[in-house]
Each structure stands twice: as C-alpha cells, then as structure tokens.
XYZ file of C-alpha atoms in Angstrom:
307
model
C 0.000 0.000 0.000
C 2.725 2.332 0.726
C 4.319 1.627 -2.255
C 1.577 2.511 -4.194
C 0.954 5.796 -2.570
C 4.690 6.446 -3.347
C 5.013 5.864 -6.853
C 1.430 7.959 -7.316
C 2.922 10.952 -5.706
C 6.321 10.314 -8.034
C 4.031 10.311 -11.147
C 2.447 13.588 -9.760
C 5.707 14.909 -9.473
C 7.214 14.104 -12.612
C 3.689 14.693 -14.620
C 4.549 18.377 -15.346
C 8.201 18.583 -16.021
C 6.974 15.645 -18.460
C 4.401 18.170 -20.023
C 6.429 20.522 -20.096
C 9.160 18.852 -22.107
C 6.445 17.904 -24.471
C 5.786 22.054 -24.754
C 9.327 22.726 -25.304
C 9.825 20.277 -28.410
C 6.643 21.511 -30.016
C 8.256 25.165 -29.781
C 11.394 24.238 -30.806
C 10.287 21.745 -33.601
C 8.381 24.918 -34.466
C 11.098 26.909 -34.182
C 13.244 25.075 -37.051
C 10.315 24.834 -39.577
C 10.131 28.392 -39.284
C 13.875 29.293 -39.319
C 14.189 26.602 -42.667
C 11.370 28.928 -44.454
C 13.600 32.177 -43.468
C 16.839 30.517 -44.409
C 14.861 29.800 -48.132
C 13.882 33.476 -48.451
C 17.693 35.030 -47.214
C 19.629 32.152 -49.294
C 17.423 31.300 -52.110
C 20.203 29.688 -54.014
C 20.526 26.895 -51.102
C 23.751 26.574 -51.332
C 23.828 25.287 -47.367
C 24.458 28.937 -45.489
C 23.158 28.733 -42.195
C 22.267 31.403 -39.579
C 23.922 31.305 -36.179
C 21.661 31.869 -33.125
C 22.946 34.585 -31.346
C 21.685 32.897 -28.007
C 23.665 30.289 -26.593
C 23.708 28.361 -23.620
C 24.401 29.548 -20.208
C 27.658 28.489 -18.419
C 27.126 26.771 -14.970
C 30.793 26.268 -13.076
C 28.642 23.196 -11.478
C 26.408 21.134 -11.976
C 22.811 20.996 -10.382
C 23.617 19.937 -6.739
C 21.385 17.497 -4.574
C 17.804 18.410 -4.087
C 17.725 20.762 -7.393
C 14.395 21.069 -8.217
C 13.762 18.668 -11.449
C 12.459 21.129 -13.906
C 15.602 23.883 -13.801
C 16.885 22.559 -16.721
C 13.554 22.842 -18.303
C 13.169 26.194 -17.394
C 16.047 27.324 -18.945
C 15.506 25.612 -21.791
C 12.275 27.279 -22.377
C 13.740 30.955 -21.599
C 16.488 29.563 -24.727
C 13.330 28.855 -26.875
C 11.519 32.065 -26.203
C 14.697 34.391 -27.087
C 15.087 32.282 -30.093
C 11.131 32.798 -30.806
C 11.244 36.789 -30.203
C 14.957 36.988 -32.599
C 12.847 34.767 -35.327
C 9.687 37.624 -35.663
C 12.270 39.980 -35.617
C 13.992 38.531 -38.712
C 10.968 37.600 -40.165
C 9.606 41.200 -40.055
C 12.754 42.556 -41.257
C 12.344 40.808 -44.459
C 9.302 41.175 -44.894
C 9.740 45.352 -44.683
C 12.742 44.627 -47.407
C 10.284 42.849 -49.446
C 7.277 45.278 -49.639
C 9.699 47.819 -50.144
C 10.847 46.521 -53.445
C 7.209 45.357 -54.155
C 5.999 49.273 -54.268
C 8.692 50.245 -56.141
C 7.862 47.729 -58.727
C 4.266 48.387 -58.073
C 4.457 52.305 -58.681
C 6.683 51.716 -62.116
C 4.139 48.983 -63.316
C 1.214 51.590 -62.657
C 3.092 54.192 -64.487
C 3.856 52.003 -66.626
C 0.334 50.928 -68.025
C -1.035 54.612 -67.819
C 1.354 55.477 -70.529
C 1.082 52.885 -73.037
C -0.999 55.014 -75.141
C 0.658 58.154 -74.885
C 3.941 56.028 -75.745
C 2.532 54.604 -78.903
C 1.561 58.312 -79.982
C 4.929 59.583 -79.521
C 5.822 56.518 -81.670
C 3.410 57.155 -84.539
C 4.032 61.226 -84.614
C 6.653 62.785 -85.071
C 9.860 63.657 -82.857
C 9.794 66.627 -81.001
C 12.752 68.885 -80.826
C 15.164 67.275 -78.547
C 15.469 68.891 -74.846
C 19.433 67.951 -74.192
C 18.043 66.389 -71.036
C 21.079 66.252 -68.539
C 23.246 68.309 -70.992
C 25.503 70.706 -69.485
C 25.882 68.737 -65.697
C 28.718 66.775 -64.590
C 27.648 64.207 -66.495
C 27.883 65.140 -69.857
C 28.610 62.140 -72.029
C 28.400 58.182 -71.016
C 32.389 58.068 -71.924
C 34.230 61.199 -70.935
C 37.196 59.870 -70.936
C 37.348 58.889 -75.396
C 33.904 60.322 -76.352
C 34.045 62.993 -79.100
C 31.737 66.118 -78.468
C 28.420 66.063 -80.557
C 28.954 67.291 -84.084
C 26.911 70.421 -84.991
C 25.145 71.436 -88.300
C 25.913 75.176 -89.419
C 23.363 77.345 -88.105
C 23.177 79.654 -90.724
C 22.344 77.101 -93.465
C 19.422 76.065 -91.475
C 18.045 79.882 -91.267
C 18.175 80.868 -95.258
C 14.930 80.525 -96.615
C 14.863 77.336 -99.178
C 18.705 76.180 -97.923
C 18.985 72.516 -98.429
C 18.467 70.146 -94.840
C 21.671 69.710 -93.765
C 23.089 66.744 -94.781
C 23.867 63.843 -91.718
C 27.453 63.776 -90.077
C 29.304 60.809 -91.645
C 30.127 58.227 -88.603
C 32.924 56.309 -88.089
C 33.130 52.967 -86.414
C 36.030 52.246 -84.312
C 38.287 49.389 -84.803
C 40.452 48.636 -82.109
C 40.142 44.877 -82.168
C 37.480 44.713 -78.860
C 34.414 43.934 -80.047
C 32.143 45.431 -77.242
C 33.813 48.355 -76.908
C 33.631 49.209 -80.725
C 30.110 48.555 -80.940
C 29.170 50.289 -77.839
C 31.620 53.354 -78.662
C 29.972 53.457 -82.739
C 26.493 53.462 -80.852
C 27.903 56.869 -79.228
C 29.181 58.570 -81.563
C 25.846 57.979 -83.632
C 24.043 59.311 -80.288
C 26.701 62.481 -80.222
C 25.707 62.799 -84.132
C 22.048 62.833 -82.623
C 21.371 60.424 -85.089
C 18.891 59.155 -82.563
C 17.038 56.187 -84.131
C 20.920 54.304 -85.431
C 21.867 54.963 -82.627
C 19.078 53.339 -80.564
C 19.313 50.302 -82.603
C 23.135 50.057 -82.071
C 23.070 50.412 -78.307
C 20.586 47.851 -78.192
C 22.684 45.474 -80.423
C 25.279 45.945 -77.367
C 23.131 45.010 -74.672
C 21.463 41.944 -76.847
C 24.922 40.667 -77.809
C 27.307 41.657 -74.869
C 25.508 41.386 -71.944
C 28.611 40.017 -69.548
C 30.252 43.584 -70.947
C 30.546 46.499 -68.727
C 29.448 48.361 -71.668
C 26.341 46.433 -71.510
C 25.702 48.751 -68.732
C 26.292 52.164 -70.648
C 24.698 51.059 -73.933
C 21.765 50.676 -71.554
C 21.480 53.962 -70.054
C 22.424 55.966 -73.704
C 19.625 54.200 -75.017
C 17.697 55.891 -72.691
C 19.535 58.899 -72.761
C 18.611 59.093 -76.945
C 15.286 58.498 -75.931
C 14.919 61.321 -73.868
C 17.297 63.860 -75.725
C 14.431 62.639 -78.968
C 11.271 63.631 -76.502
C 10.341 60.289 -75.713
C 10.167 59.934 -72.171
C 7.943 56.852 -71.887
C 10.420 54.752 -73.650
C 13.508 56.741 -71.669
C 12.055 55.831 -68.295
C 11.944 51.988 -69.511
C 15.184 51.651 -70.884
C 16.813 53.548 -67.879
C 14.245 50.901 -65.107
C 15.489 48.433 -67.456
C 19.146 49.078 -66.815
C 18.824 49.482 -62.626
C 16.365 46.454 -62.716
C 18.586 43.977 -64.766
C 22.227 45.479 -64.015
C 22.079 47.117 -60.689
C 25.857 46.724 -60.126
C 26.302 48.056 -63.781
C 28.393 51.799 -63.958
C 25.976 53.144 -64.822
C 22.947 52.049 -62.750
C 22.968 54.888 -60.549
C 22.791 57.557 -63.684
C 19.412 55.658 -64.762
C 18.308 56.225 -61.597
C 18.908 59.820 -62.130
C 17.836 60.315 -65.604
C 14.496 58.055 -64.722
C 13.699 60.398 -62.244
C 14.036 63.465 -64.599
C 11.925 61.439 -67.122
C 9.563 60.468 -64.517
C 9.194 64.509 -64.063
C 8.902 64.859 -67.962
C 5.364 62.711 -67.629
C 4.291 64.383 -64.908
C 4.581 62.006 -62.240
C 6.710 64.026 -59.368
C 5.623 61.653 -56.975
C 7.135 58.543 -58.857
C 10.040 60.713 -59.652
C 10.590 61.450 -55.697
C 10.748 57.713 -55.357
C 12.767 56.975 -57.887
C 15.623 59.701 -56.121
C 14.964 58.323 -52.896
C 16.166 54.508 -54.299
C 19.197 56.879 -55.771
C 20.059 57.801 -52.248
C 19.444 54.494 -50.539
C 21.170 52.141 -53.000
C 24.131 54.237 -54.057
C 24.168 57.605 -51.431
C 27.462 56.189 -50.138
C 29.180 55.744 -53.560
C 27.861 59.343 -55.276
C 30.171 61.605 -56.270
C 29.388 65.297 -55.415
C 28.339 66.220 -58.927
C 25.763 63.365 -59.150
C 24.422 64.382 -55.694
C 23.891 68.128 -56.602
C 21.768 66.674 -59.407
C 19.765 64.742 -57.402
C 19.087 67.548 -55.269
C 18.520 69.837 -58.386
C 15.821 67.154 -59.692
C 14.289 66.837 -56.063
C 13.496 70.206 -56.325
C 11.927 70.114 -59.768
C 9.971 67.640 -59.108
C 8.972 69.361 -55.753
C 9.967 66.018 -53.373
C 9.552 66.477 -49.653
C-alpha cells in the first residue's frame, strides 16, 4: 500500500516537467520549420548557409547539486526557446519590410507604366519633337568622358536661309580597335553624339542583346535611354533607364538611370514617382555618389517638388 501511494505521488511529481518537455519540443520543432522557411527566403540559391543563433547556452561552473528542483533545466531551456522565438519575428519582419519595399517600387513603375502605353505609342506614330538635351551641361555630360568625341553640330546659318537645303547627316565612323564590345558600344555613341537618334538606338541595343557580360552592356543601356529622352520620348527613356537598374544594378551606370528616370519620370508628370525613384538613388548608391551626381539629385528633387 505504501508503495503505491509512493510511486502515485512520483508520477504527480514528474507529470509536469513531463508536459512541459512535451511544450518545449513543439516550440522548438516549431522553431526550425520556421527558421528553414527564413533561411529559403535570405539564401534562395541553397547553397547550405546557415544562420547562427545569437543565443547560446548559459555556463554553470557546477552542476545541479542534490535536491535541485527537477524542472531547472527545463526552465532554462524554455527561456532559450523564447529568445530564439522573439529573434525569429524579428527577422521575419525585417524581411518582410525589405520585401514590400521593393514590391511598391515595382508596383508604382508597373502603374506608371500601363497609364502610358498610349501616350507612348503616340509619340511613336508622330513625329519627334525637338530634342530637350536632357542632362546636358551637368557633370555628367557624355556616357564616356574619358574617349567620347563632343556632338557634331550642323551650321546654323544654313538652317536659317529661306529654301537652304536640310543639312546633310554627319558621316560616322566605327572604331576598330580589335574589342568587339567596346567598338560597338563606342559606334552606338558617336551615332548618339551625331544625334542620329534612331541608329543609334538600334546600335546600343545590339550591345546590350549581344554583350551582356560587358561592362558596356551597362552604358549602352542607359544611352539608349539617354537618346530616348534627348528625342522627346520619355515613356520609352524611363523603360530603358528601369530596365538598366532592374537587370544590371551593379552596372556603372545604374545609378545615372536612376537619375535620368527620375528626370523622365518629371517629364510625364509624375513628381511623386520621380521622388521615389531619387529616394532609391540615395538608398542604393548615397554612399558611392560623387558630389556632382548628388547636386543633381538635389537639383531634380526640387523640380519635381519632393519632400
């Protein structure tokens, strides 16, 4: 009889630690699902990274003496699994912010996107308007300063006499210096400098089509939106400059599209996109920006009348 009165108040004892254990290895169980969905999202190319907890365990000189209470150890380990549980919705929040942060970027240069489809396809049909030089005269003049040639220039008087013959097209030379992408990409500029804007178009996006790995790739990218914009299409500008920062964000000239984008955005009247577009600028390249290409930023913030 005694016996049995013993082992039931054993079983009473024990009965919680027990559920408690069970609690524990739900949480953590729990714990590693959810930690193997975050490890997807931050290494998507699973190529085995792992994240280190930043908890670890707590370092006892001794062990638990005679008469310890049986559930310390569970104790602890379900303060562990708590601190791991509160560093997990931290993370998880974290990217998700990063995530609907790109989202309504995307979001606001899809909607622009669609509300100027027709507009686009009349600037396509009609014909050019007289170009506006955007970005002429700033810092960044030309998308190779270093070997670019200035743009060639018609005589102005033989454009005023009444009945004078339309001037007739610079002649353009392609460069040979035995690299491929660099004479392709440097004939597409010198037709651009010629404002020859529709050869040259179709040249820089020969460069892009057939030398992506290039770091011309890059610049052919933005000049094609640049002759896009300098022709008074701004529609197609802002797509070929997205295009660029979308597909080649480490390019050279990413962070220009970002900066001619936003003064395209401001050609279509869209100041707010435009303000979004310069606050990317900012975030993804403030710490790399020369001085010149920050005064322009702050010059097209002000056009566009950003906050």
């Amino acid at each position: 009889m005694r016996k049995s009165i013993l082992v039931g108040v054993c079983l009473a004892a024990l009965l919680p630690a027990a559920v408690q254990a069970q609690n524990v290895e739900g949480r953590v169980g729990k714990l590693e699902s959810e930690m193997r969905a975050v490890q997807r999202k931050v290494f998507p190319g699973g190529a085995g990274q792992m994240l280190q907890p930043e908890v670890r365990a707590p370092q006892s000189e001794q062990g638990p003496g005679p008469g310890s209470p049986a559930t310390s150890a569970l104790a602890d380990v379900n303060q562990r699994v708590t601190s791991l549980e509160q560093q997990m919705t931290s993370l998880t929040e974290q990217i998700e912010q990063n995530q609907n942060r790109t989202r309504q970027l995307q979001d606001a240069f899809d909607n622009y996107r669609r509300s100027n489809d027709a507009r686009m396809k009349t600037l396509e049909a009609g014909p050019a308007p007289i170009a506006t030089g955007a970005g002429a005269g700033g810092p960044i003049e030309s998308d190779d300063q270093s070997s670019g040639p200035s743009r060639p220039t018609t005589r102005p008087e033989a454009a005023s006499k009444p009945g004078a013959a339309t001037p007739t097209k610079v002649s353009v030379e392609k460069p040979s210096t035995g690299d491929p992408a660099e004479d392709e990409y440097m004939y597409g500029y010198r037709l651009w400098a010629a404002k020859q804007y529709p050869q040259a178009e179709a040249q820089l996006k020969k460069v892009v089509a057939e030398y992506p790995k290039s770091k011309r790739a890059s610049y052919a990218q933005n000049l094609l939106g640049r002759s896009y914009l300098d022709e008074g299409k701004p529609s197609l500008a802002s797509m070929a400059f997205y295009d660029n920062y979308k597909k080649m964000p480490e390019g050279e000239r990413a962070p220009e599209s970002l900066l001619y984008l936003g003064q395209a955005l401001t050609k279509l009247n869209k100041p707010a996109d435009a303000c979004k577009v310069y606050d990317e600028l900012n975030d993804v390249y403030g710490a790399k920006m020369a001085s010149a290409m920050k005064g322009q930023v702050a010059a097209g913030r002000s056009t566009a009348k950003c906050k």
